[in-house]
GROMACS .gro file of C-alpha atoms in nm:
model
  315
    1VAL     CA    1  14.263  14.981  11.236
    2GLN     CA    2  14.085  14.731  11.465
    3ILE     CA    3  14.034  14.390  11.309
    4LEU     CA    4  13.719  14.206  11.427
    5ASP     CA    5  13.749  13.839  11.512
    6PRO     CA    6  13.476  13.639  11.321
    7ALA     CA    7  13.462  13.389  11.606
    8ARG     CA    8  13.373  13.670  11.846
    9ILE     CA    9  13.098  13.796  11.606
   10ASN     CA   10  12.935  13.451  11.604
   11ARG     CA   11  12.932  13.455  11.983
   12VAL     CA   12  12.724  13.774  12.005
   13PRO     CA   13  12.449  13.690  12.259
   14ILE     CA   14  12.084  13.699  12.157
   15SER     CA   15  11.862  13.895  12.387
   16PRO     CA   16  11.580  13.714  12.568
   17ASN     CA   17  11.329  13.942  12.395
   18HIS     CA   18  11.461  13.837  12.055
   19GLU     CA   19  11.432  13.467  12.147
   20THR     CA   20  11.072  13.526  12.254
   21ASP     CA   21  10.997  13.697  11.923
   22LEU     CA   22  11.141  13.401  11.731
   23LEU     CA   23  10.937  13.148  11.929
   24LEU     CA   24  10.623  13.357  11.888
   25GLY     CA   25  10.680  13.386  11.514
   26PHE     CA   26  10.732  13.011  11.483
   27PHE     CA   27  10.417  12.942  11.685
   28LEU     CA   28  10.207  13.181  11.477
   29SER     CA   29  10.335  13.044  11.145
   30THR     CA   30  10.262  12.688  11.262
   31LEU     CA   31   9.915  12.791  11.374
   32VAL     CA   32   9.843  12.954  11.038
   33ALA     CA   33   9.966  12.645  10.851
   34LEU     CA   34   9.750  12.413  11.061
   35GLY     CA   35   9.453  12.642  11.014
   36PHE     CA   36   9.508  12.643  10.638
   37ILE     CA   37   9.524  12.262  10.628
   38PHE     CA   38   9.211  12.235  10.843
   39ALA     CA   39   9.026  12.479  10.615
   40ILE     CA   40   9.118  12.274  10.309
   41GLU     CA   41   8.991  11.955  10.474
   42VAL     CA   42   8.663  12.120  10.577
   43LEU     CA   43   8.599  12.293  10.244
   44ASP     CA   44   8.701  11.992  10.032
   45SER     CA   45   8.381  11.793   9.980
   46THR     CA   46   8.539  11.516   9.772
   47ILE     CA   47   8.598  11.154   9.862
   48LYS     CA   48   8.958  11.106   9.974
   49LYS     CA   49   8.979  10.805  10.207
   50PRO     CA   50   8.829  10.455  10.253
   51THR     CA   51   8.610  10.562  10.546
   52ASP     CA   52   8.419  10.791  10.308
   53ILE     CA   53   8.307  10.473  10.131
   54MET     CA   54   8.287  10.224  10.416
   55LYS     CA   55   8.025  10.419  10.608
   56TYR     CA   56   7.781  10.318  10.334
   57LYS     CA   57   7.870   9.952  10.399
   58LEU     CA   58   8.001   9.911  10.043
   59THR     CA   59   8.286   9.687   9.934
   60ILE     CA   60   8.598   9.843   9.781
   61LEU     CA   61   8.669   9.605   9.494
   62GLY     CA   62   8.985   9.767   9.366
   63ILE     CA   63   9.221  10.061   9.392
   64ILE     CA   64   9.362  10.184   9.060
   65PRO     CA   65   9.674  10.404   9.058
   66SER     CA   66   9.671  10.715   8.842
   67ILE     CA   67   9.760  10.636   8.482
   68GLY     CA   68   9.868  10.990   8.405
   69HIS     CA   69   9.949  11.140   8.068
   70SER     CA   70  10.282  10.994   7.961
   71ASN     CA   71  10.439  11.000   7.620
   72LYS     CA   72  10.281  10.661   7.552
   73LEU     CA   73   9.934  10.812   7.579
   74LYS     CA   74   9.734  10.746   7.266
   75VAL     CA   75   9.526  11.030   7.128
   76ARG     CA   76   9.243  10.899   6.914
   77LYS     CA   77   9.020  11.092   6.677
   78ASN     CA   78   8.655  11.020   6.617
   79PHE     CA   79   8.659  10.934   6.246
   80GLY     CA   80   8.679  11.275   6.084
   81SER     CA   81   8.616  11.472   6.402
   82SER     CA   82   8.874  11.699   6.559
   83GLU     CA   83   8.756  11.602   6.908
   84LYS     CA   84   9.031  11.430   7.105
   85ILE     CA   85   9.005  11.208   7.410
   86HIS     CA   86   9.267  11.086   7.652
   87ARG     CA   87   9.194  10.734   7.768
   88ARG     CA   88   9.436  10.446   7.791
   89LEU     CA   89   9.402  10.074   7.743
   90ILE     CA   90   9.692  10.023   7.979
   91THR     CA   91   9.623   9.649   8.010
   92LYS     CA   92   9.683   9.622   7.634
   93GLU     CA   93   9.969   9.871   7.603
   94ASP     CA   94  10.168   9.757   7.906
   95PRO     CA   95  10.024   9.435   8.052
   96ARG     CA   96  10.312   9.396   8.301
   97SER     CA   97  10.275   9.740   8.455
   98PRO     CA   98  10.163   9.787   8.817
   99ILE     CA   99   9.845   9.955   8.694
  100SER     CA  100   9.758   9.654   8.477
  101GLU     CA  101   9.815   9.437   8.784
  102ALA     CA  102   9.565   9.656   8.972
  103TYR     CA  103   9.303   9.595   8.702
  104ARG     CA  104   9.367   9.220   8.718
  105SER     CA  105   9.326   9.238   9.094
  106LEU     CA  106   8.993   9.415   9.038
  107ARG     CA  107   8.885   9.137   8.803
  108THR     CA  108   8.984   8.871   9.058
  109ASN     CA  109   8.790   9.047   9.332
  110MET     CA  110   8.485   9.067   9.106
  111ILE     CA  111   8.504   8.693   9.043
  112PHE     CA  112   8.543   8.593   9.408
  113THR     CA  113   8.329   8.856   9.583
  114ASP     CA  114   8.009   8.663   9.511
  115ILE     CA  115   8.143   8.319   9.426
  116GLU     CA  116   7.810   8.143   9.487
  117LYS     CA  117   7.644   8.345   9.210
  118ASN     CA  118   7.767   8.313   8.855
  119VAL     CA  119   7.793   8.683   8.768
  120LYS     CA  120   7.762   8.726   8.391
  121SER     CA  121   7.658   9.092   8.344
  122ILE     CA  122   7.829   9.394   8.505
  123LEU     CA  123   7.742   9.760   8.456
  124VAL     CA  124   8.014  10.017   8.531
  125SER     CA  125   7.924  10.377   8.606
  126SER     CA  126   8.014  10.674   8.825
  127ALA     CA  127   7.838  10.950   9.013
  128GLY     CA  128   7.969  11.229   8.790
  129PRO     CA  129   8.149  11.275   8.458
  130SER     CA  130   8.523  11.235   8.396
  131GLU     CA  131   8.577  10.996   8.686
  132GLY     CA  132   8.722  10.711   8.479
  133LYS     CA  133   8.429  10.475   8.424
  134THR     CA  134   8.499  10.412   8.054
  135THR     CA  135   8.871  10.358   8.111
  136THR     CA  136   8.785  10.121   8.396
  137VAL     CA  137   8.526   9.914   8.207
  138ALA     CA  138   8.746   9.890   7.895
  139ASN     CA  139   9.048   9.769   8.091
  140MET     CA  140   8.829   9.531   8.291
  141ALA     CA  141   8.702   9.387   7.963
  142ILE     CA  142   9.058   9.324   7.843
  143THR     CA  143   9.152   9.145   8.166
  144TYR     CA  144   8.849   8.914   8.133
  145ALA     CA  145   8.935   8.848   7.767
  146ASN     CA  146   9.298   8.774   7.860
  147LEU     CA  147   9.168   8.513   8.100
  148GLY     CA  148   9.018   8.331   7.800
  149LYS     CA  149   8.662   8.438   7.868
  150LYS     CA  150   8.438   8.526   7.575
  151THR     CA  151   8.382   8.893   7.661
  152LEU     CA  152   8.133   9.146   7.524
  153LEU     CA  153   8.161   9.519   7.598
  154ILE     CA  154   7.842   9.717   7.527
  155ASP     CA  155   7.827  10.097   7.520
  156THR     CA  156   7.502  10.196   7.690
  157ASP     CA  157   7.615  10.553   7.751
  158LEU     CA  158   7.368  10.680   7.495
  159ARG     CA  159   7.430  11.046   7.581
  160ARG     CA  160   7.808  11.080   7.539
  161PRO     CA  161   7.929  10.744   7.402
  162VAL     CA  162   8.307  10.694   7.375
  163VAL     CA  163   8.369  10.318   7.365
  164HIS     CA  164   8.396  10.332   6.986
  165LYS     CA  165   8.671  10.594   7.020
  166VAL     CA  166   8.864  10.396   7.279
  167LEU     CA  167   8.857  10.078   7.068
  168ASP     CA  168   8.887  10.250   6.727
  169LEU     CA  169   8.551  10.127   6.603
  170HIS     CA  170   8.270  10.289   6.406
  171LYS     CA  171   7.985  10.414   6.623
  172GLU     CA  172   7.712  10.285   6.391
  173PRO     CA  173   7.543  10.048   6.376
  174GLY     CA  174   7.509   9.994   6.748
  175ILE     CA  175   7.282   9.904   7.037
  176THR     CA  176   7.029  10.179   6.958
  177ASN     CA  177   6.983  10.041   6.606
  178PHE     CA  178   6.880   9.709   6.758
  179LEU     CA  179   6.661   9.844   7.039
  180SER     CA  180   6.477  10.081   6.803
  181GLY     CA  181   6.399   9.797   6.562
  182GLU     CA  182   6.614   9.931   6.280
  183SER     CA  183   6.828   9.615   6.298
  184ASP     CA  184   6.667   9.280   6.382
  185ASP     CA  185   6.986   9.072   6.391
  186PHE     CA  186   7.194   9.151   6.701
  187LYS     CA  187   7.489   8.952   6.564
  188LYS     CA  188   7.534   9.208   6.286
  189ILE     CA  189   7.611   9.490   6.531
  190ILE     CA  190   7.876   9.295   6.725
  191LYS     CA  191   8.223   9.420   6.630
  192LYS     CA  192   8.552   9.237   6.665
  193THR     CA  193   8.834   9.421   6.843
  194GLU     CA  194   9.213   9.394   6.830
  195ILE     CA  195   9.209   9.196   7.156
  196LYS     CA  196   9.155   8.822   7.140
  197ASN     CA  197   8.821   8.711   7.296
  198LEU     CA  198   8.698   9.072   7.325
  199PHE     CA  199   8.402   9.192   7.117
  200ALA     CA  200   8.210   9.518   7.138
  201VAL     CA  201   7.873   9.667   7.064
  202THR     CA  202   7.895  10.042   7.012
  203SER     CA  203   7.621  10.291   7.093
  204GLY     CA  204   7.482  10.360   6.749
  205ILE     CA  205   7.305  10.687   6.681
  206ILE     CA  206   7.227  10.893   6.993
  207PRO     CA  207   6.850  10.865   7.054
  208PRO     CA  208   6.611  11.123   7.205
  209ASN     CA  209   6.483  10.867   7.458
  210PRO     CA  210   6.780  10.668   7.598
  211SER     CA  211   6.617  10.584   7.932
  212GLU     CA  212   6.311  10.434   7.761
  213LEU     CA  213   6.523  10.222   7.529
  214LEU     CA  214   6.742  10.088   7.809
  215GLY     CA  215   6.444  10.021   8.034
  216SER     CA  216   6.247   9.841   7.766
  217THR     CA  217   6.145   9.475   7.774
  218LYS     CA  218   6.353   9.424   7.461
  219MET     CA  219   6.666   9.528   7.650
  220SER     CA  220   6.590   9.294   7.941
  221ASN     CA  221   6.527   9.004   7.704
  222LEU     CA  222   6.850   9.083   7.521
  223ILE     CA  223   7.055   9.066   7.841
  224ASP     CA  224   6.896   8.732   7.930
  225GLU     CA  225   6.992   8.591   7.590
  226LEU     CA  226   7.345   8.730   7.603
  227GLU     CA  227   7.408   8.575   7.945
  228LYS     CA  228   7.344   8.235   7.789
  229LYS     CA  229   7.598   8.284   7.508
  230TRP     CA  230   7.878   8.493   7.662
  231ASP     CA  231   8.107   8.436   7.959
  232ILE     CA  232   8.092   8.800   8.067
  233ILE     CA  233   7.903   9.109   7.944
  234LEU     CA  234   8.022   9.454   8.053
  235PHE     CA  235   7.820   9.773   8.011
  236ASP     CA  236   7.951  10.130   8.002
  237SER     CA  237   7.689  10.366   8.143
  238PRO     CA  238   7.637  10.744   8.175
  239PRO     CA  239   7.700  10.912   8.512
  240LEU     CA  240   7.429  10.827   8.761
  241VAL     CA  241   7.376  11.154   8.945
  242ALA     CA  242   7.202  11.332   8.656
  243VAL     CA  243   7.023  11.060   8.456
  244THR     CA  244   6.832  10.739   8.524
  245ASP     CA  245   6.963  10.529   8.236
  246ALA     CA  246   7.163  10.290   8.455
  247THR     CA  247   6.882  10.242   8.706
  248MET     CA  248   6.644  10.159   8.421
  249VAL     CA  249   6.856   9.862   8.318
  250SER     CA  250   6.981   9.769   8.666
  251LYS     CA  251   6.717   9.505   8.737
  252ALA     CA  252   6.826   9.302   8.435
  253ILE     CA  253   7.197   9.282   8.522
  254ASP     CA  254   7.388   9.098   8.794
  255LYS     CA  255   7.610   9.374   8.939
  256ILE     CA  256   7.668   9.749   8.927
  257VAL     CA  257   8.019   9.879   8.993
  258ILE     CA  258   8.067  10.246   9.083
  259VAL     CA  259   8.392  10.421   8.994
  260VAL     CA  260   8.503  10.690   9.240
  261LYS     CA  261   8.784  10.926   9.144
  262VAL     CA  262   8.983  11.015   9.454
  263GLY     CA  263   8.986  11.389   9.514
  264GLN     CA  264   8.719  11.458   9.252
  265THR     CA  265   8.401  11.262   9.325
  266ASP     CA  266   8.172  11.481   9.535
  267LYS     CA  267   8.049  11.322   9.858
  268LYS     CA  268   7.693  11.452   9.822
  269ALA     CA  269   7.671  11.338   9.460
  270PHE     CA  270   7.801  10.996   9.560
  271GLU     CA  271   7.553  10.968   9.847
  272HIS     CA  272   7.268  11.072   9.618
  273THR     CA  273   7.375  10.811   9.362
  274ILE     CA  274   7.394  10.527   9.615
  275GLN     CA  275   7.057  10.620   9.765
  276ASN     CA  276   6.890  10.621   9.422
  277LEU     CA  277   7.032  10.278   9.344
  278LYS     CA  278   6.916  10.140   9.678
  279ASN     CA  279   6.569  10.284   9.620
  280VAL     CA  280   6.527  10.059   9.316
  281ASN     CA  281   6.705   9.762   9.479
  282ALA     CA  282   6.986   9.780   9.226
  283PRO     CA  283   7.255   9.511   9.272
  284ILE     CA  284   7.548   9.729   9.387
  285GLY     CA  285   7.856   9.512   9.357
  286GLY     CA  286   8.108   9.754   9.504
  287ILE     CA  287   8.334  10.053   9.450
  288VAL     CA  288   8.649  10.110   9.245
  289LEU     CA  289   8.875  10.386   9.377
  290ASN     CA  290   9.035  10.543   9.073
  291ALA     CA  291   9.330  10.775   9.004
  292VAL     CA  292   9.518  10.704   9.326
  293SER     CA  293   9.844  10.900   9.332
  294GLN     CA  294  10.126  11.005   9.563
  295ASN     CA  295   9.954  11.343   9.598
  296ASN     CA  296   9.641  11.216   9.771
  297SER     CA  297   9.553  11.020  10.081
  298TYR     CA  298   9.662  10.688   9.930
  299GLY     CA  299  10.029  10.777   9.902
  300SER     CA  300  10.149  10.459  10.071
  301TYR     CA  301   9.937  10.243   9.841
  302TYR     CA  302  10.069  10.431   9.537
  303TYR     CA  303  10.425  10.374   9.658
  304TYR     CA  304  10.353  10.003   9.699
  305TYR     CA  305  10.230   9.967   9.342
  306GLN     CA  306  10.511  10.176   9.196
  307ASN     CA  307  10.760   9.941   9.362
  308TYR     CA  308  10.576   9.618   9.289
  309ASN     CA  309  10.820   9.422   9.072
  310TYR     CA  310  10.715   9.062   9.118
  311TYR     CA  311  10.503   8.923   8.837
  312GLY     CA  312  10.406   8.573   8.747
  313GLU     CA  313  10.243   8.475   8.421
  314VAL     CA  314  10.030   8.762   8.294
  315LYS     CA  315   9.678   8.654   8.204
   0.00000   0.00000   0.00000
């Protein structure tokens, strides 16, 4: 019986034709992979990188890492309703987290972007739904309140209001009760929250004519009065691509901030939104890039925040 030497088996020569086949296979597989990546980039119409924003000559005010759905996520119910929402007041739950630091950085940028003008009223919206506008405005409100500023958060999303759910408040009475004349005393609809210095005005009953209410003279006069009594007033607003509610009230406020969810906000919807705001000379303050993660184009930024361990006094 002939015993084969394993060393000799490993030294069996590979034919030139076989080497060519291997190289050709590798080349084809690489070409297919590159083609697949190129197709994804071409077909993906969402905003993924800063240049998608900068070409509109807009300021990026902040970049917020993805909060995710951890075990700490609070699920709130709408007073007897089975509807559940997933939004986090991360600046309240974990004020020393990197994400909370990102929101404080956003607040700082808002304060110093237009330092010559004393900005008192800020409306936060987005091009489309589920892009993080309510989470952003609520966490912004907490960071202002933590700074010692007398802060008022008003829910002017009169189509799908959720501020009352996020802050565990009753929806009624709210801003619609005042604007419709049902309530004459605005102080009675202001609600105290669990956060020091932060107060809220919920939406109230959903009206059939939200744009008319928000664009009314009564609303403009109200904002003027509030700016005299509060350090900062923040407004949650419905998405801008489908309704005109935010543009109706835009002339009465100081700044509009647009939240863009990386990998979700559609480029055409965003462009349409910005153009509509410019058409009415709305005061666009800048853009917040939301839900940045290690899976999208901002991987290096995400890594930076995940490894950011130096904190001073949290305010």
